[in-house]
Amino acid sequence: MRLFLFCLIGLVTALPDLAFAQMKLSPKAAPGANEVRYFTSIDGLMDGNADAVLKETRQGKTVTSAVLDVCYPAAKGSDRKDRFVANLAVNGQTLTGTTQSIGDKLPVTVKLVRRPTGDTFEFKGQISIGQSVTEVVSTDNSDLSEKEFQDNQTIADGITAAPKDFTEVSPESIGVRVKLEAALDFLKGLKGQDVEVSLNGLTVSCDALRAGEQTINLSVDPERAAALIAKFKSLPGVVAAGWTSGIVEMERAIRFSAADWRDGDRLNKDKLAATVSNVLAKTLSAKASSSTWNANTGKLKLTFKRPSQLFPALDLTETIEVSALVAPDKPGGSDRLMLWIGNPVVSTADEAAGPKLNLAEEASGDEEAEQKDDNGSVDALAKEFKGQRWDADKSAWK
């Protein structure tokens, strides 16, 4: 009997048990031929927090070899994952094996009894990791063919190396896919740099552990994005680098001629900030308070103040913060700029002289809907900049 040992590659999409139970199995291979089948949901592991894949090689209905791949929280409640891959010996309905976890190097022992129950399968037994023992009782498990399994393996990191414009990806948002063994050096190389690293990207998911690659998301001034992407592509262990989705929402963006807003090759940020601030001050019926450009991300933060109409006699003050981003409408040279503004964020405080009234903010759904309207600020900016709005129905500028 030949022993087939396979390495699991790609990402494993954990679908609910019901979905697998409803899937039709592919036609079985001819009697006596070798066939590979997968189980991608086995209940009862680590309080239901484990992501497990059992790969079986069968000859007819007889299992000749099996590999169990389990990814799980390294500690209860932890975002850090560990993983083990165990080659299992087959003795009738019993699957056994020992190995070591990849991250924490803990001893692993697997003993499972596999029993067919009509068109599904039942697994019972124990899995020990270090001093922790998990009792496995999992019923109604459906298996998948090789094709069905591979069809579920997709890498969707959203990275676009050469977008035609910034309508699908955001000009300040960069994604870098890097080999796991090179991720630490890559991140250390970002220390002291004018970039912001997404904290979520530091968590190595089960998909990343199985793929051996991690996607790290960064925000950077759009003026430096292209140069950084080119630099990242040349670094050891980097598999892909490009733009990805970020803060820009097309319904809150305008496009306009760049001619009057540049000093040579660089944006005239003072002129842009002043113009945007003046327009928003009118639409928001407020006085401009401050404007600052973020050196890391290139975002413009504008602050306004106005008297609160909630209880006029109390002389309360509303502070309105609006984020904005200005960038070329596409990578490389362009004679047009794109301006995006975020929804206003409004807070209320007692800023009058003398004793203060302490207030607690409790935003409601109605308040959020009112903020999204923002008194026609995007239309007003489009008029001021002689720009175009985005037509979502036609996926084009209008």
Coordinates of C-alpha atoms in Angstrom, one line a residue:
M1 CA 0.0 0.0 0.0
R2 CA 1.6 3.3 -1.1
L3 CA 1.5 6.1 1.5
F4 CA 0.7 9.5 0.0
L5 CA 1.9 12.4 2.1
F6 CA 0.6 15.8 1.0
C7 CA 1.3 19.3 2.4
L8 CA -1.7 21.5 2.8
I9 CA -1.3 24.7 0.9
G10 CA -3.4 27.8 0.5
L11 CA -5.9 29.2 2.9
V12 CA -8.7 27.2 4.5
T13 CA -12.1 28.8 4.5
A14 CA -14.0 27.6 7.5
L15 CA -17.6 27.1 6.4
P16 CA -20.5 26.2 8.8
D17 CA -21.2 22.6 9.2
L18 CA -24.7 23.0 7.7
A19 CA -23.2 24.3 4.5
F20 CA -21.0 21.2 4.2
A21 CA -24.0 18.9 5.1
Q22 CA -25.9 20.4 2.2
M23 CA -23.2 20.1 -0.4
K24 CA -23.4 17.3 -2.9
L25 CA -20.4 15.0 -3.0
S26 CA -18.5 14.7 -6.3
P27 CA -18.8 11.3 -8.0
K28 CA -16.6 8.8 -6.4
A29 CA -13.5 7.5 -8.1
A30 CA -13.5 4.1 -9.7
P31 CA -13.2 1.1 -7.3
G32 CA -9.6 0.5 -6.2
A33 CA -8.4 3.9 -7.4
N34 CA -6.8 6.4 -4.9
E35 CA -9.0 9.4 -4.0
V36 CA -8.3 12.4 -1.8
R37 CA -11.2 13.8 0.4
Y38 CA -11.2 16.6 2.9
F39 CA -13.1 17.5 6.1
T40 CA -12.9 21.2 6.9
S41 CA -15.1 21.4 10.1
I42 CA -14.6 19.2 13.1
D43 CA -16.4 20.4 16.2
G44 CA -15.2 20.3 19.8
L45 CA -11.7 21.6 19.3
M46 CA -10.5 24.3 21.8
D47 CA -14.1 25.3 22.7
G48 CA -15.0 25.6 19.0
N49 CA -12.2 28.1 18.3
A50 CA -10.0 25.8 16.3
D51 CA -9.8 25.7 12.5
A52 CA -9.2 22.1 11.4
V53 CA -8.7 20.3 8.1
L54 CA -8.5 16.6 7.9
K55 CA -7.1 15.2 4.6
E56 CA -7.7 11.6 3.8
T57 CA -6.3 9.4 1.0
R58 CA -8.7 6.5 0.3
Q59 CA -8.7 3.4 -1.8
G60 CA -12.4 2.7 -2.3
K61 CA -13.9 3.2 1.1
T62 CA -10.7 2.3 3.0
V63 CA -8.6 5.2 4.3
T64 CA -5.0 4.5 3.6
S65 CA -3.4 7.7 5.1
A66 CA -4.6 10.9 6.7
V67 CA -3.1 14.3 7.7
L68 CA -4.7 16.5 10.3
D69 CA -4.0 20.3 10.2
V70 CA -5.3 22.3 13.2
C71 CA -4.9 26.0 13.8
Y72 CA -5.9 27.3 17.2
P73 CA -5.5 30.2 19.7
A74 CA -2.1 29.8 21.4
A75 CA -3.8 30.7 24.7
K76 CA -7.4 31.0 25.7
G77 CA -8.7 34.3 24.4
S78 CA -5.5 35.2 22.6
D79 CA -5.3 36.5 19.1
R80 CA -2.0 34.8 18.5
K81 CA -2.4 31.5 16.7
D82 CA -0.4 28.2 16.8
R83 CA -0.7 25.2 14.5
F84 CA 0.2 21.6 14.2
V85 CA 0.2 19.2 11.2
A86 CA 0.1 15.5 12.1
N87 CA 0.5 12.6 9.8
L88 CA -2.0 10.0 11.2
A89 CA -1.6 6.2 11.2
V90 CA -4.7 4.3 10.1
N91 CA -5.8 1.2 11.9
G92 CA -9.3 0.3 10.9
Q93 CA -11.5 3.2 12.1
T94 CA -8.8 4.6 14.4
L95 CA -6.5 7.5 13.4
T96 CA -3.5 8.2 15.6
G97 CA -0.4 10.3 15.4
T98 CA 2.0 12.5 17.3
T99 CA 3.8 15.7 16.3
Q100 CA 4.9 19.1 17.7
S101 CA 3.1 22.5 17.4
I102 CA 4.8 24.8 15.0
G103 CA 4.9 27.9 17.1
D104 CA 5.2 26.9 20.8
K105 CA 6.9 23.5 20.1
L106 CA 4.4 21.7 22.4
P107 CA 4.0 17.9 22.1
V108 CA 0.8 16.9 20.3
T109 CA -1.0 13.5 20.5
V110 CA -4.0 12.7 18.3
K111 CA -6.4 9.7 18.7
L112 CA -9.6 9.8 16.8
V113 CA -12.2 7.2 15.9
R114 CA -13.8 7.8 12.6
R115 CA -17.2 6.2 11.9
P116 CA -19.4 6.6 8.7
T117 CA -23.1 7.5 9.5
G118 CA -24.9 7.3 6.2
D119 CA -23.6 10.1 4.0
T120 CA -21.8 11.8 6.8
F121 CA -19.1 10.9 9.3
E122 CA -18.7 11.0 13.1
F123 CA -15.4 11.7 14.9
K124 CA -14.7 10.9 18.6
G125 CA -11.5 10.9 20.6
Q126 CA -8.9 13.1 22.1
I127 CA -6.3 15.7 21.1
S128 CA -3.6 16.6 23.6
I129 CA -1.5 19.7 23.2
G130 CA 1.1 20.1 25.9
Q131 CA -0.9 19.6 29.2
S132 CA -4.2 20.5 27.6
V133 CA -6.6 17.7 26.5
T134 CA -9.5 18.2 24.3
E135 CA -12.4 15.7 24.0
V136 CA -13.6 15.5 20.4
V137 CA -17.2 14.6 19.7
S138 CA -18.2 15.7 16.2
T139 CA -21.1 14.5 14.2
D140 CA -22.7 15.1 10.8
N141 CA -19.4 15.9 9.0
S142 CA -19.5 15.9 5.2
D143 CA -16.4 15.4 3.1
L144 CA -15.2 17.4 0.1
S145 CA -13.5 16.3 -3.1
E146 CA -10.1 17.7 -4.1
K147 CA -11.8 20.1 -6.6
E148 CA -14.4 21.3 -4.1
F149 CA -11.7 21.9 -1.5
Q150 CA -9.4 23.8 -3.9
D151 CA -12.3 25.9 -5.2
N152 CA -12.6 27.3 -1.6
Q153 CA -8.9 28.2 -1.5
T154 CA -8.5 31.9 -2.5
I155 CA -6.1 34.6 -1.6
A156 CA -8.1 37.8 -1.3
D157 CA -5.7 40.4 0.0
G158 CA -7.1 43.2 -2.2
I159 CA -3.6 44.3 -3.3
T160 CA -3.5 45.9 -6.8
A161 CA 0.0 46.5 -8.0
A162 CA -0.9 48.8 -10.9
P163 CA -4.4 50.2 -10.6
K164 CA -5.7 52.3 -13.6
D165 CA -7.1 54.8 -11.1
F166 CA -8.1 55.3 -7.5
T167 CA -11.8 54.4 -7.8
E168 CA -11.4 50.8 -6.5
V169 CA -8.3 51.3 -4.3
S170 CA -7.4 54.2 -2.0
P171 CA -4.3 56.4 -2.7
E172 CA -3.0 56.4 0.8
S173 CA -3.5 52.7 1.6
I174 CA -0.7 50.1 0.8
G175 CA -0.8 46.4 1.2
V176 CA 2.3 44.2 1.4
R177 CA 2.2 40.4 1.3
V178 CA 5.4 39.0 2.9
K179 CA 6.7 35.6 3.8
L180 CA 6.2 34.8 7.4
E181 CA 9.9 34.3 8.1
A182 CA 10.6 37.8 6.7
A183 CA 7.7 39.6 8.3
L184 CA 9.6 40.6 11.5
D185 CA 12.5 42.1 9.6
F186 CA 10.1 43.9 7.3
L187 CA 8.2 45.4 10.3
K188 CA 11.4 46.4 12.1
G189 CA 12.4 48.2 8.9
L190 CA 9.3 50.4 9.3
K191 CA 10.4 51.8 12.6
G192 CA 11.0 55.5 12.5
Q193 CA 9.4 55.7 9.0
D194 CA 6.6 58.1 8.2
V195 CA 4.0 55.4 7.8
E196 CA 1.2 54.0 9.9
V197 CA 0.9 50.3 10.3
S198 CA -2.6 48.7 10.8
L199 CA -2.6 46.9 14.1
N200 CA -4.9 44.2 12.7
G201 CA -2.2 43.3 10.2
L202 CA 0.1 42.2 13.0
T203 CA -2.2 39.3 13.9
V204 CA -1.1 36.2 12.0
S205 CA -4.3 34.4 11.1
C206 CA -4.8 30.7 10.4
D207 CA -5.0 31.5 6.7
A208 CA -1.6 33.2 6.9
L209 CA -0.1 30.4 8.9
R210 CA -1.2 27.9 6.2
A211 CA -0.2 30.1 3.3
G212 CA 3.2 31.0 4.9
E213 CA 2.5 34.6 4.0
Q214 CA 1.1 37.6 5.9
T215 CA -0.5 40.7 4.5
I216 CA 0.5 43.9 6.3
N217 CA -1.5 47.1 5.6
L218 CA -0.1 50.6 5.9
S219 CA -1.2 54.2 5.4
V220 CA 1.1 56.7 3.8
D221 CA 1.1 60.1 2.3
P222 CA -0.2 59.5 -1.3
E223 CA 2.8 61.6 -2.6
R224 CA 5.2 58.9 -1.3
A225 CA 3.0 55.8 -2.0
A226 CA 4.4 54.8 -5.4
A227 CA 8.1 55.2 -4.3
L228 CA 7.4 53.1 -1.1
I229 CA 5.6 50.3 -3.1
A230 CA 8.6 50.1 -5.5
K231 CA 11.0 49.9 -2.5
F232 CA 8.9 47.2 -0.8
K233 CA 8.9 45.1 -3.9
S234 CA 12.7 44.9 -3.7
L235 CA 12.8 43.7 -0.1
P236 CA 13.6 40.1 0.9
G237 CA 10.5 38.0 1.4
V238 CA 8.1 40.4 -0.1
V239 CA 5.7 38.5 -2.5
A240 CA 3.4 41.4 -3.5
A241 CA 3.0 45.1 -2.9
G242 CA 0.5 47.6 -4.1
W243 CA -2.5 49.8 -3.3
T244 CA -5.5 48.4 -1.5
S245 CA -8.8 49.7 -0.1
G246 CA -8.7 52.5 2.5
I247 CA -10.5 55.5 3.7
V248 CA -11.7 56.9 0.3
E249 CA -15.4 56.4 -0.4
M250 CA -16.3 57.5 -3.9
E251 CA -19.6 59.0 -3.0
R252 CA -17.7 61.5 -0.9
A253 CA -15.1 62.3 -3.5
I254 CA -14.7 64.9 -6.2
R255 CA -12.2 65.1 -9.1
F256 CA -10.9 68.4 -10.5
S257 CA -8.1 70.0 -12.5
A258 CA -4.7 70.0 -10.7
A259 CA -3.3 73.1 -12.5
D260 CA -4.3 75.7 -9.9
W261 CA -3.3 73.6 -6.9
R262 CA 0.3 72.7 -7.5
D263 CA 3.6 74.4 -7.0
G264 CA 5.7 72.6 -9.5
D265 CA 5.3 68.9 -8.8
R266 CA 4.0 69.3 -5.2
L267 CA 0.6 70.1 -3.9
N268 CA 0.0 73.6 -2.5
K269 CA -1.3 72.2 0.8
D270 CA -1.8 75.6 2.4
K271 CA -4.0 76.8 -0.4
L272 CA -6.0 73.5 -0.5
A273 CA -6.5 73.5 3.2
A274 CA -7.7 77.1 3.3
T275 CA -10.1 76.5 0.4
V276 CA -11.6 73.4 1.8
S277 CA -11.9 75.0 5.3
N278 CA -13.7 78.0 3.9
V279 CA -16.2 75.9 2.0
L280 CA -17.0 73.7 5.0
A281 CA -17.2 76.6 7.4
K282 CA -20.1 77.9 5.3
T283 CA -21.9 74.6 4.8
L284 CA -21.5 73.6 8.5
S285 CA -22.4 77.2 9.7
A286 CA -19.2 77.1 11.9
K287 CA -15.9 78.9 12.4
A288 CA -12.7 77.3 11.3
S289 CA -10.6 76.4 14.3
S290 CA -7.5 74.5 13.0
S291 CA -6.1 72.5 10.1
T292 CA -3.3 70.0 10.3
W293 CA -1.7 67.7 7.7
N294 CA -0.6 64.2 9.0
A295 CA 3.0 63.6 7.9
N296 CA 2.5 59.8 8.0
T297 CA -0.8 59.5 6.1
G298 CA -1.1 62.8 4.2
K299 CA -4.6 63.2 5.7
L300 CA -5.9 66.7 6.4
K301 CA -7.7 67.2 9.7
L302 CA -10.0 70.3 9.9
T303 CA -11.7 71.5 13.1
F304 CA -14.6 73.9 13.4
K305 CA -16.6 75.3 16.2
R306 CA -20.2 76.5 16.5
P307 CA -22.8 77.3 19.2
S308 CA -24.9 74.3 20.1
Q309 CA -28.6 74.6 19.5
L310 CA -29.4 71.7 21.8
F311 CA -30.0 74.1 24.8
P312 CA -29.0 77.6 23.6
A313 CA -29.2 79.2 27.1
L314 CA -26.5 76.9 28.4
D315 CA -24.0 78.4 25.8
L316 CA -22.6 75.0 24.9
T317 CA -20.1 74.6 22.0
E318 CA -20.0 72.0 19.2
T319 CA -16.7 70.9 17.9
I320 CA -16.7 69.5 14.4
E321 CA -13.9 67.4 13.0
V322 CA -13.6 66.5 9.3
S323 CA -10.9 64.4 7.7
A324 CA -9.9 65.0 4.1
L325 CA -7.4 63.5 1.6
V326 CA -6.1 65.0 -1.6
A327 CA -4.2 62.9 -4.2
P328 CA -3.8 62.4 -7.9
D329 CA -6.8 60.6 -9.4
K330 CA -4.5 57.7 -10.5
P331 CA -1.0 56.5 -10.0
G332 CA 1.8 58.1 -11.9
G333 CA 1.4 61.4 -13.7
S334 CA -2.0 63.0 -13.8
D335 CA -3.4 66.4 -14.5
R336 CA -6.3 65.8 -12.1
L337 CA -6.6 65.6 -8.4
M338 CA -9.2 63.8 -6.2
L339 CA -10.5 65.2 -3.0
W340 CA -12.2 63.0 -0.4
I341 CA -13.9 64.3 2.8
G342 CA -15.1 62.1 5.6
N343 CA -18.3 62.5 7.6
P344 CA -18.2 65.2 10.2
V345 CA -17.7 64.0 13.8
V346 CA -19.5 66.3 16.2
S347 CA -18.8 66.6 20.0
T348 CA -20.4 69.0 22.4
A349 CA -18.8 70.5 25.5
D350 CA -19.2 73.4 27.9
E351 CA -16.5 75.8 27.0
A352 CA -18.0 78.9 28.6
A353 CA -16.2 80.8 31.4
G354 CA -16.7 79.6 35.0
P355 CA -17.9 76.2 36.3
K356 CA -18.4 73.6 33.5
L357 CA -21.3 71.3 32.8
N358 CA -19.9 67.8 32.3
L359 CA -21.5 66.1 29.3
A360 CA -21.5 62.5 28.1
E361 CA -21.9 61.9 24.3
E362 CA -24.5 59.3 23.3
A363 CA -24.8 59.3 19.5
S364 CA -28.1 58.0 18.1
G365 CA -29.0 56.6 14.7
D366 CA -30.8 59.9 13.9
E367 CA -27.7 61.9 14.7
E368 CA -25.6 59.7 12.5
A369 CA -28.0 60.1 9.6
E370 CA -27.9 63.9 10.0
Q371 CA -24.1 63.9 10.0
K372 CA -24.0 62.0 6.7
D373 CA -26.1 64.8 5.1
D374 CA -23.6 67.4 6.3
N375 CA -25.5 70.2 4.6
G376 CA -24.4 69.5 1.1
S377 CA -20.6 69.9 1.8
V378 CA -19.5 67.5 -1.0
D379 CA -21.6 69.3 -3.6
A380 CA -20.4 72.7 -2.3
L381 CA -16.8 71.5 -2.7
A382 CA -17.4 70.2 -6.2
K383 CA -18.8 73.7 -7.1
E384 CA -15.9 75.5 -5.6
F385 CA -13.2 73.3 -7.2
K386 CA -15.2 73.1 -10.5
G387 CA -15.0 69.3 -10.0
Q388 CA -17.0 66.2 -10.8
R389 CA -18.9 63.9 -8.6
W390 CA -18.8 60.1 -8.8
D391 CA -21.8 58.4 -10.5
A392 CA -22.2 55.0 -8.7
D393 CA -24.8 53.7 -11.1
K394 CA -22.5 54.3 -14.1
S395 CA -19.2 53.8 -12.3
A396 CA -17.9 56.9 -13.8
W397 CA -17.2 60.6 -13.1
K398 CA -20.1 62.9 -14.0

